[in-house]
Short mmCIF file of C-alpha atoms in Angstrom, two decimals:
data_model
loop_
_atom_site.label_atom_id
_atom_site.label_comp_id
_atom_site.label_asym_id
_atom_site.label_seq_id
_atom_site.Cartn_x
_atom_site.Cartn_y
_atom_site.Cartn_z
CA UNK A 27 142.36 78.72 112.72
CA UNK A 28 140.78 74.98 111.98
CA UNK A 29 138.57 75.30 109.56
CA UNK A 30 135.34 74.30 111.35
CA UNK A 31 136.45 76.97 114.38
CA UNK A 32 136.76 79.42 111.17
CA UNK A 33 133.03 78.95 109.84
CA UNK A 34 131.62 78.92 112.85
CA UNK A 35 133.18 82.27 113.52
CA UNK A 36 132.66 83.69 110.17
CA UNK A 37 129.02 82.57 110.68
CA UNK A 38 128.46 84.80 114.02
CA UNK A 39 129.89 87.67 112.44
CA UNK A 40 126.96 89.30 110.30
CA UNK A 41 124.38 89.43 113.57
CA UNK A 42 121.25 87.41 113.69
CA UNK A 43 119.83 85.47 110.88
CA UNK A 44 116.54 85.02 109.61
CA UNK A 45 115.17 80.87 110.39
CA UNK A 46 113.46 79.62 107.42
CA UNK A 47 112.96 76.49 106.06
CA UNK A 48 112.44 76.12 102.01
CA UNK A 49 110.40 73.75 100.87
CA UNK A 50 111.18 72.07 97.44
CA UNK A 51 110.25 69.09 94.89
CA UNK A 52 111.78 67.10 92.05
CA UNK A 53 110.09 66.18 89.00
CA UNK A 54 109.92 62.91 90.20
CA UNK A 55 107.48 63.70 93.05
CA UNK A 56 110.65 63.84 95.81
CA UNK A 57 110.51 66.28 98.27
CA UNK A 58 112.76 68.27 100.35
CA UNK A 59 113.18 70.50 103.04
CA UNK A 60 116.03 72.32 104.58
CA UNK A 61 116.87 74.87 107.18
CA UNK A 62 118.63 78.06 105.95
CA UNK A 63 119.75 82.01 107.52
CA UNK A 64 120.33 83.50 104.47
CA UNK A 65 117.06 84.94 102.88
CA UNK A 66 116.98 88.50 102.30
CA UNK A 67 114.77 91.02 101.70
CA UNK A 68 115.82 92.69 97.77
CA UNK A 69 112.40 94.59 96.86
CA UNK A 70 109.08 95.27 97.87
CA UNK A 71 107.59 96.33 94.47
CA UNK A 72 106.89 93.17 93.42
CA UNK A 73 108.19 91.51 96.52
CA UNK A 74 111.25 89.63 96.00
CA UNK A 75 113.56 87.73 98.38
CA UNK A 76 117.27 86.81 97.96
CA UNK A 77 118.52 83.28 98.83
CA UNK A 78 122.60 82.24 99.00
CA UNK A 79 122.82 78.86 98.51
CA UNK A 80 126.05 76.65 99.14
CA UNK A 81 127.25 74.79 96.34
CA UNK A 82 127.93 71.42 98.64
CA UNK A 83 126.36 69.24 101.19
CA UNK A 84 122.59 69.45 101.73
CA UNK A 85 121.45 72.59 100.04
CA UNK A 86 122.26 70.85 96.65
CA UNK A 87 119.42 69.14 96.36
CA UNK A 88 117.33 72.28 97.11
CA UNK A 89 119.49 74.23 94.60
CA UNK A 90 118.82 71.70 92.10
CA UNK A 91 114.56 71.60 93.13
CA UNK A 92 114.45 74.63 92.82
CA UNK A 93 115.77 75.26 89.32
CA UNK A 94 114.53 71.70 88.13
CA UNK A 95 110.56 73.30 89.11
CA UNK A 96 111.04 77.12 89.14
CA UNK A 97 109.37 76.94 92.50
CA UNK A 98 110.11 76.83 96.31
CA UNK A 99 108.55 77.70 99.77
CA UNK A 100 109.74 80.13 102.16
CA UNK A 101 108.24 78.95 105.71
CA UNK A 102 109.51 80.53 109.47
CA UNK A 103 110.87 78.68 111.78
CA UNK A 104 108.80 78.88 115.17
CA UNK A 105 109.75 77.87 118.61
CA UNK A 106 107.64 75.03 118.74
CA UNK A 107 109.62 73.06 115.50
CA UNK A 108 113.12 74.35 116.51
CA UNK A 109 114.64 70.73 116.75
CA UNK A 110 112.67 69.47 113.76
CA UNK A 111 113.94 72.20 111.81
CA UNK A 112 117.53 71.75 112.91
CA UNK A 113 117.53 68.02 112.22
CA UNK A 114 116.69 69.33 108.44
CA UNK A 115 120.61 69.98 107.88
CA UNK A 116 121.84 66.22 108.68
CA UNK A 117 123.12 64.52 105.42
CA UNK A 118 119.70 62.34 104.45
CA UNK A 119 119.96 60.35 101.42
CA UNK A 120 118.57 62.12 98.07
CA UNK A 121 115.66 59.58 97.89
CA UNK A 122 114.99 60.55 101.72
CA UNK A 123 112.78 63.79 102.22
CA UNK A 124 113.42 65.39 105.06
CA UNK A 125 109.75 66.09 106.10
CA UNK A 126 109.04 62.12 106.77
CA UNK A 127 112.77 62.48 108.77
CA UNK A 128 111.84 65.21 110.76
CA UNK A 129 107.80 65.00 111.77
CA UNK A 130 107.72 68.18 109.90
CA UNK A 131 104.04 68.06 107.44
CA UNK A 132 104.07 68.39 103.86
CA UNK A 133 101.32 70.90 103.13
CA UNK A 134 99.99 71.39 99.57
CA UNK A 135 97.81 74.67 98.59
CA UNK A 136 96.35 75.14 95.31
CA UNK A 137 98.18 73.81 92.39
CA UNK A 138 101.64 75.29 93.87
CA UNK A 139 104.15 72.64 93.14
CA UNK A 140 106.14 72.87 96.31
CA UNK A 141 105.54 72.14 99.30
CA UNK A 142 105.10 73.99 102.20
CA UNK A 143 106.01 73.31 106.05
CA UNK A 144 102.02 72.73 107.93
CA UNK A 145 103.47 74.01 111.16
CA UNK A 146 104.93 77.44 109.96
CA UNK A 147 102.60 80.73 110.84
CA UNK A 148 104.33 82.80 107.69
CA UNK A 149 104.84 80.97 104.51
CA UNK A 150 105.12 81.95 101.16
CA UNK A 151 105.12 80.25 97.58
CA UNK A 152 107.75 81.81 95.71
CA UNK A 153 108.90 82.10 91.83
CA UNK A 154 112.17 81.82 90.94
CA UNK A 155 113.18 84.93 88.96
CA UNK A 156 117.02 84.82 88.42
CA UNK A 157 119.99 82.55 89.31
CA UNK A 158 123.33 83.32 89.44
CA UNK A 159 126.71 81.56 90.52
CA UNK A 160 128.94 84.07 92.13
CA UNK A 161 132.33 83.61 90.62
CA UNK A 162 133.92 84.74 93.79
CA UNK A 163 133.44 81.51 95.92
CA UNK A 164 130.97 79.29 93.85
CA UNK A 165 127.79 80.26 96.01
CA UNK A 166 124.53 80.51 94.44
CA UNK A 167 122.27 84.05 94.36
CA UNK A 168 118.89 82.33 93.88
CA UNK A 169 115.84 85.19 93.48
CA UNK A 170 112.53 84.73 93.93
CA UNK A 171 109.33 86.49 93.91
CA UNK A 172 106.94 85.55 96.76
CA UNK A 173 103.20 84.98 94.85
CA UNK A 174 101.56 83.88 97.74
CA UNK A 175 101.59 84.98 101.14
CA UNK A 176 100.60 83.40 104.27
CA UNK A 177 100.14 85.16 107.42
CA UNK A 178 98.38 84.61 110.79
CA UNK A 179 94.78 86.77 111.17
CA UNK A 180 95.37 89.90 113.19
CA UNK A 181 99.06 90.02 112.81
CA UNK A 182 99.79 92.82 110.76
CA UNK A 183 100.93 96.22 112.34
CA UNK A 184 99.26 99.13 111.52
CA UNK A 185 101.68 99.94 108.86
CA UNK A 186 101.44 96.68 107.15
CA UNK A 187 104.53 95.08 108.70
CA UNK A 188 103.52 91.37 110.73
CA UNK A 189 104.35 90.82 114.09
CA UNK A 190 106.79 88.06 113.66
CA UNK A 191 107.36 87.88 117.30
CA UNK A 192 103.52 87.32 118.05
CA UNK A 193 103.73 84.45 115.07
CA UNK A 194 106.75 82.89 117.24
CA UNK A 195 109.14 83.49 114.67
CA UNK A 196 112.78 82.23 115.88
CA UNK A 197 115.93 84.22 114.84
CA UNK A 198 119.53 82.70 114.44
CA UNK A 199 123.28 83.40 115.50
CA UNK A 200 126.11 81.36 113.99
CA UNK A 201 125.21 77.56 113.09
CA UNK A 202 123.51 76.56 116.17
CA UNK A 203 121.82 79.20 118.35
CA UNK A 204 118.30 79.72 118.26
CA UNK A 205 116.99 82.64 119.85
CA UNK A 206 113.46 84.03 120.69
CA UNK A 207 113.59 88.28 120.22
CA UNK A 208 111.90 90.28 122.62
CA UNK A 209 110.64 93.45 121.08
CA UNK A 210 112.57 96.26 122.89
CA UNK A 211 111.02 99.52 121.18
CA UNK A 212 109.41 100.32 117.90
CA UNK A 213 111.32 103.63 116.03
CA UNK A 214 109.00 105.88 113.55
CA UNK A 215 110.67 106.85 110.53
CA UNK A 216 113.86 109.16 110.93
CA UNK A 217 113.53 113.11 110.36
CA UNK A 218 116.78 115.11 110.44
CA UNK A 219 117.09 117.14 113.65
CA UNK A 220 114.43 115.63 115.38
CA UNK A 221 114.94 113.12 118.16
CA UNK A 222 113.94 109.45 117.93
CA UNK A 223 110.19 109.39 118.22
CA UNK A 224 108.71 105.87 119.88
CA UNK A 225 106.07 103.80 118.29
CA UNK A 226 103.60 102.44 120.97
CA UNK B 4 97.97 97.72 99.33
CA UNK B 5 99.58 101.63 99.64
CA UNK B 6 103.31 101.97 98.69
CA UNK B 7 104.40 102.15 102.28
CA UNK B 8 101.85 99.68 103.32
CA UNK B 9 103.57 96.83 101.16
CA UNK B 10 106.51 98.03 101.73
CA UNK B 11 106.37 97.43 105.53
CA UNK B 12 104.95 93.87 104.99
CA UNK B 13 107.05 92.60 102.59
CA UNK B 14 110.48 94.01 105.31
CA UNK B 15 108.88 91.88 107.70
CA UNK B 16 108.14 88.37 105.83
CA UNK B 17 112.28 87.10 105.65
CA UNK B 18 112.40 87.38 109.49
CA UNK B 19 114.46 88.73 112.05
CA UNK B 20 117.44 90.78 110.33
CA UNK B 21 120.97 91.88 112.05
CA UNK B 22 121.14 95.21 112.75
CA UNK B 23 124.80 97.01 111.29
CA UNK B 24 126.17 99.96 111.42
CA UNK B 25 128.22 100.63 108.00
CA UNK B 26 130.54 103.29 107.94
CA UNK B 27 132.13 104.60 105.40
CA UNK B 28 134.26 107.91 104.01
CA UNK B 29 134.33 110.01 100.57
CA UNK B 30 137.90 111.00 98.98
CA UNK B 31 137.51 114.26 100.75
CA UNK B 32 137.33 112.80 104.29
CA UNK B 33 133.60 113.23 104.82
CA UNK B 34 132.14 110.58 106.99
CA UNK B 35 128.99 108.53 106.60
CA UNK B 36 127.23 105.74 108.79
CA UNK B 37 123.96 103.92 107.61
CA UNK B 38 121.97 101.56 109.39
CA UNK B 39 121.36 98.36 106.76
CA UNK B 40 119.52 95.53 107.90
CA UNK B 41 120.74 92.85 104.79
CA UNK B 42 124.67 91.85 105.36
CA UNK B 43 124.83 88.08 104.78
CA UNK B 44 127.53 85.89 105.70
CA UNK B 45 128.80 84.56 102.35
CA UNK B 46 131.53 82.43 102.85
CA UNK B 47 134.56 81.60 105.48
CA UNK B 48 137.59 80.69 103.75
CA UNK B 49 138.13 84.07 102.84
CA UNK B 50 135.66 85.82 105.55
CA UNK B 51 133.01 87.14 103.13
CA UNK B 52 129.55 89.26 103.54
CA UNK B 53 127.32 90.29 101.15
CA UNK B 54 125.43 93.42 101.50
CA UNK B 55 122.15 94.49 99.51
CA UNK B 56 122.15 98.70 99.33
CA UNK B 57 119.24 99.80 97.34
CA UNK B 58 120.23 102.67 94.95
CA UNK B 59 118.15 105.70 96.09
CA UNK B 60 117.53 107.25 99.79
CA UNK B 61 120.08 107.39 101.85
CA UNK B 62 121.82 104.46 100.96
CA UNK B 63 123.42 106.11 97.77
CA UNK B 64 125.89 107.91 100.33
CA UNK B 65 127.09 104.85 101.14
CA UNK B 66 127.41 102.93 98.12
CA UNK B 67 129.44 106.02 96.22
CA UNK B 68 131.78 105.91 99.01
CA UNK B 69 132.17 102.42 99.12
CA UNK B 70 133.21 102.34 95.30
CA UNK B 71 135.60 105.24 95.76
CA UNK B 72 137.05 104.00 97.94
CA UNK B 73 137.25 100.66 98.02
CA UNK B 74 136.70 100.01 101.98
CA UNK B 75 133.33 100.04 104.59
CA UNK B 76 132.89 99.09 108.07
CA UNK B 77 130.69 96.99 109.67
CA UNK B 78 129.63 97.17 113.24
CA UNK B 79 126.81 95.69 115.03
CA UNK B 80 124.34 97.85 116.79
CA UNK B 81 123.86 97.27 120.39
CA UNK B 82 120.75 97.98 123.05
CA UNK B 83 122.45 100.63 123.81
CA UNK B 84 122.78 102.66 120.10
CA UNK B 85 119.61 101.97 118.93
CA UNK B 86 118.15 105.02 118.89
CA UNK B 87 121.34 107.20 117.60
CA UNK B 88 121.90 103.91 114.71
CA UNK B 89 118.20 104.49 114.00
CA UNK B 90 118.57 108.20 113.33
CA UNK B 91 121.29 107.46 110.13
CA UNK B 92 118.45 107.09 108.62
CA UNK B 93 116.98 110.43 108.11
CA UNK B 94 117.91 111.97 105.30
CA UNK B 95 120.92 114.55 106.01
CA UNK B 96 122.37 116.56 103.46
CA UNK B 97 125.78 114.87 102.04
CA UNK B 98 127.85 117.49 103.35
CA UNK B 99 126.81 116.08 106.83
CA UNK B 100 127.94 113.09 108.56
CA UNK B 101 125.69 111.01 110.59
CA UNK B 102 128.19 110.52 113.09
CA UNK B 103 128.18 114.13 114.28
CA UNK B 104 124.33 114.53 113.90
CA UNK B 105 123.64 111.39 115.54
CA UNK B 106 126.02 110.78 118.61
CA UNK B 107 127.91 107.82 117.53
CA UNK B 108 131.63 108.47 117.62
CA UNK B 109 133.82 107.81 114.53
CA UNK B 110 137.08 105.24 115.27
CA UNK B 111 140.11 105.29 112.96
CA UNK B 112 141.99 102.10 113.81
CA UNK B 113 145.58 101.48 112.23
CA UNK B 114 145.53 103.03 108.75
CA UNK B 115 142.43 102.01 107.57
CA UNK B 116 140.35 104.09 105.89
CA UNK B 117 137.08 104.06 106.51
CA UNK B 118 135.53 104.56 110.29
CA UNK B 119 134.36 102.41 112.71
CA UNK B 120 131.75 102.96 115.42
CA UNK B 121 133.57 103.51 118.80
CA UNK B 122 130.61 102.31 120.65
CA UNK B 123 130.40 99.23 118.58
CA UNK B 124 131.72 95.88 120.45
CA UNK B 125 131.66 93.54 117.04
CA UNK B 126 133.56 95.34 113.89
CA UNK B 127 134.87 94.66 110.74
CA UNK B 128 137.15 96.32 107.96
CA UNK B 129 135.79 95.39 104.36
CA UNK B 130 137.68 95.38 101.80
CA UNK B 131 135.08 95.51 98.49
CA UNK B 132 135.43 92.44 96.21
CA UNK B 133 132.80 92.70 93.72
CA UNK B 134 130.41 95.39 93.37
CA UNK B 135 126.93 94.89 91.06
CA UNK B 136 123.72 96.10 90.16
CA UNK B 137 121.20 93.60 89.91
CA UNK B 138 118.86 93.65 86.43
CA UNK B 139 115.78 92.24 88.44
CA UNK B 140 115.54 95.58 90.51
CA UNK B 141 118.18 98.00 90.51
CA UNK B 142 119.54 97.36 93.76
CA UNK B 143 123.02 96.63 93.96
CA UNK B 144 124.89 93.42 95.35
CA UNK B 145 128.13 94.94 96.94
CA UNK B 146 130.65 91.79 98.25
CA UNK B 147 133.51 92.63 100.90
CA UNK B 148 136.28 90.74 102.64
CA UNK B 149 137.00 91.16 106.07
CA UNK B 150 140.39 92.10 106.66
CA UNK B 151 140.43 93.02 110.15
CA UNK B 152 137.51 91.35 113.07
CA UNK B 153 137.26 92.92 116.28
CA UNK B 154 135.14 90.87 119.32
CA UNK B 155 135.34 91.49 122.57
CA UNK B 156 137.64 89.41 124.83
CA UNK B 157 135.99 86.05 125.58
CA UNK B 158 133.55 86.53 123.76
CA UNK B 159 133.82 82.97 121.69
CA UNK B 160 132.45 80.13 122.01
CA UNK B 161 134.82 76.62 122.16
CA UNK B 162 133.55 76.35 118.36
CA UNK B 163 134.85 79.38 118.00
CA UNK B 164 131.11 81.20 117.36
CA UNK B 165 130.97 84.59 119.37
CA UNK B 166 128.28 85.06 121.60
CA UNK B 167 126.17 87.80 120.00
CA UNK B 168 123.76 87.82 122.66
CA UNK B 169 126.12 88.29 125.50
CA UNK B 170 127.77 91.18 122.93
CA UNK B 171 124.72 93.16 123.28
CA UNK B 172 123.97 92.96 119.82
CA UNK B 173 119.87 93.44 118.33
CA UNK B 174 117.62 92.31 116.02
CA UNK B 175 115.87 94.22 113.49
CA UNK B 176 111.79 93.46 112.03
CA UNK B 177 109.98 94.85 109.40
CA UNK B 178 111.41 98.66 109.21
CA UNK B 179 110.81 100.07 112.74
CA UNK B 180 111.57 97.11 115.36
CA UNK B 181 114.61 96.43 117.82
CA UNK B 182 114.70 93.06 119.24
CA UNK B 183 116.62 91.85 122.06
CA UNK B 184 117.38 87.75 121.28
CA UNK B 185 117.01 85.62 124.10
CA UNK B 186 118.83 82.32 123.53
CA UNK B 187 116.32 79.26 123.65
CA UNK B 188 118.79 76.55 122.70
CA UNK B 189 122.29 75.48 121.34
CA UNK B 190 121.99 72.28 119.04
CA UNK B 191 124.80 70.25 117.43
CA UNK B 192 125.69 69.37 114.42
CA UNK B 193 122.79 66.93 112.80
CA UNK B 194 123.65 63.59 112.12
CA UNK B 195 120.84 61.51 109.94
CA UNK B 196 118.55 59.17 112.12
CA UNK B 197 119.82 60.36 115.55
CA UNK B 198 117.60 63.00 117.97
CA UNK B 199 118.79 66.56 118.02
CA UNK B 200 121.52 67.10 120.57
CA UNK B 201 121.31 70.09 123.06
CA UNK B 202 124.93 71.75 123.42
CA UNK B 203 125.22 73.72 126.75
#
């Protein structure tokens, strides 16, 4: 297989992806912004978040923010900023930020030193706790701990969750698919030897 | 915020998750199949995918057959398993398998050893790479190769991308939600200083 017909392949293979874009800064004052499908959930207790960061292209600069500071954003994608946030990923020069590239808004709260994306619903300001090259393909483990969390009023479920479909939250499939998810059904939690039960 | 409470908000702020299916066996044969919503696609050039298992629950099944034995599957859930992939998570006594308690059929392709979900369209045989508990938490960082990808026929796109949507495959938020992606748009590769491109 060519190599490009590889990744994108590889890409599609996990399911769909989480689109976030993750705000950074330089101690110069730079800023940066770039899309990325790899943020994972790791623990609720405080609540951290997993990043993989490629060691190349783009994401360098936010790998390098982000240890330069100790700080980055977390912001959703919505379906109203799908292009902007897809334009995020071209090759701008370092001195460029991406938010004057892409009409996406620089938003500052507090004294957080990153900034975050105006037009997201669900943004948070996150701490970096631990980061780690993985020795098995040079990749970067980047953890954070989100100490500030945006949401939209009324959002939140009943059990605390936020409906990320009502906030227009966009999910991802390989490199270039963006896709809107219609809720199909809401599970309660498992018991053994009971059936399913449906959450209205 | 309650235990539970958090623990349902913080699931839901890193956005839409895939939705797998990973099956696995002990050294005495017995089979078990978790639903984990945190395989990330790590790299291409060897097909690699991370997976976060946290060490309690459920998930401790899986991980202690995954380290003896040194294989997992993964397999995507699909609209129509959500409800028997849902129920791997109740908590069933190790000397039972999910896939008899739950409906989903066990596979045995070739001679690998662990199972794959018959009613699964989009599988993969992991081979485990690197296994690690993380300091920050306790969870634990497992990292597999994909020797063997199944996808149904013509199910790729020209950039070699399969078509997840068309697959069947869902969407997971927060702890309790099944989404089924529509696709809004296809975009191409961005290039600096040029509008975003729709692909058909």
């Amino acid at each position: 297989m060519p190599s490009e017909y590889r990744a994108a392949f590889a890409n599609s293979l996990s399911g769909f992806k989480p689109a976030n874009l993750i705000g950074t800064v330089n101690s110069r004052g730079q800023t940066n912004l770039a899309i990325m499908t790899s943020v994972v959930h790791l623990g609720s207790h405080p609540p951290l978040f997993m990043l993989i960061v490629r060691p190349g292209g783009e994401d360098r600069h936010t790998l390098r923010n982000i240890i330069e500071t100790g700080t980055y954003t977390i912001n959703h994608v919505n379906a109203e900023i799908i292009e902007n946030a897809h334009q995020t990923a071209a090759s701008y020069h370092a001195y460029e930020s991406e938010f004057a590239k892409t009409g996406l808004i620089e938003e500052w709260l507090g004294n957080f030193s990153a900034p975050f994306v105006k037009q997201a619903k669900i943004k948070m300001a996150m701490q970096l706790r631990e980061h780690k090259e993985l020795s098995i393909n040079k990749t970067h483990m980047v953890i954070g701990e989100a100490t500030l969390i945006i949401v939209p009023d009324g959002s939140q479920y009943e059990n605390g969750a936020v409906n990320i479909v009502e906030a227009g939250s966009v999910a991802i499939s390989g490199l270039d698919s963006y896709h809107d998810p219609r809720l199909i059904m809401r599970l309660a939690y498992a018991v053994p030897d009971q059936p399913p039960r449906h959450l209205d």
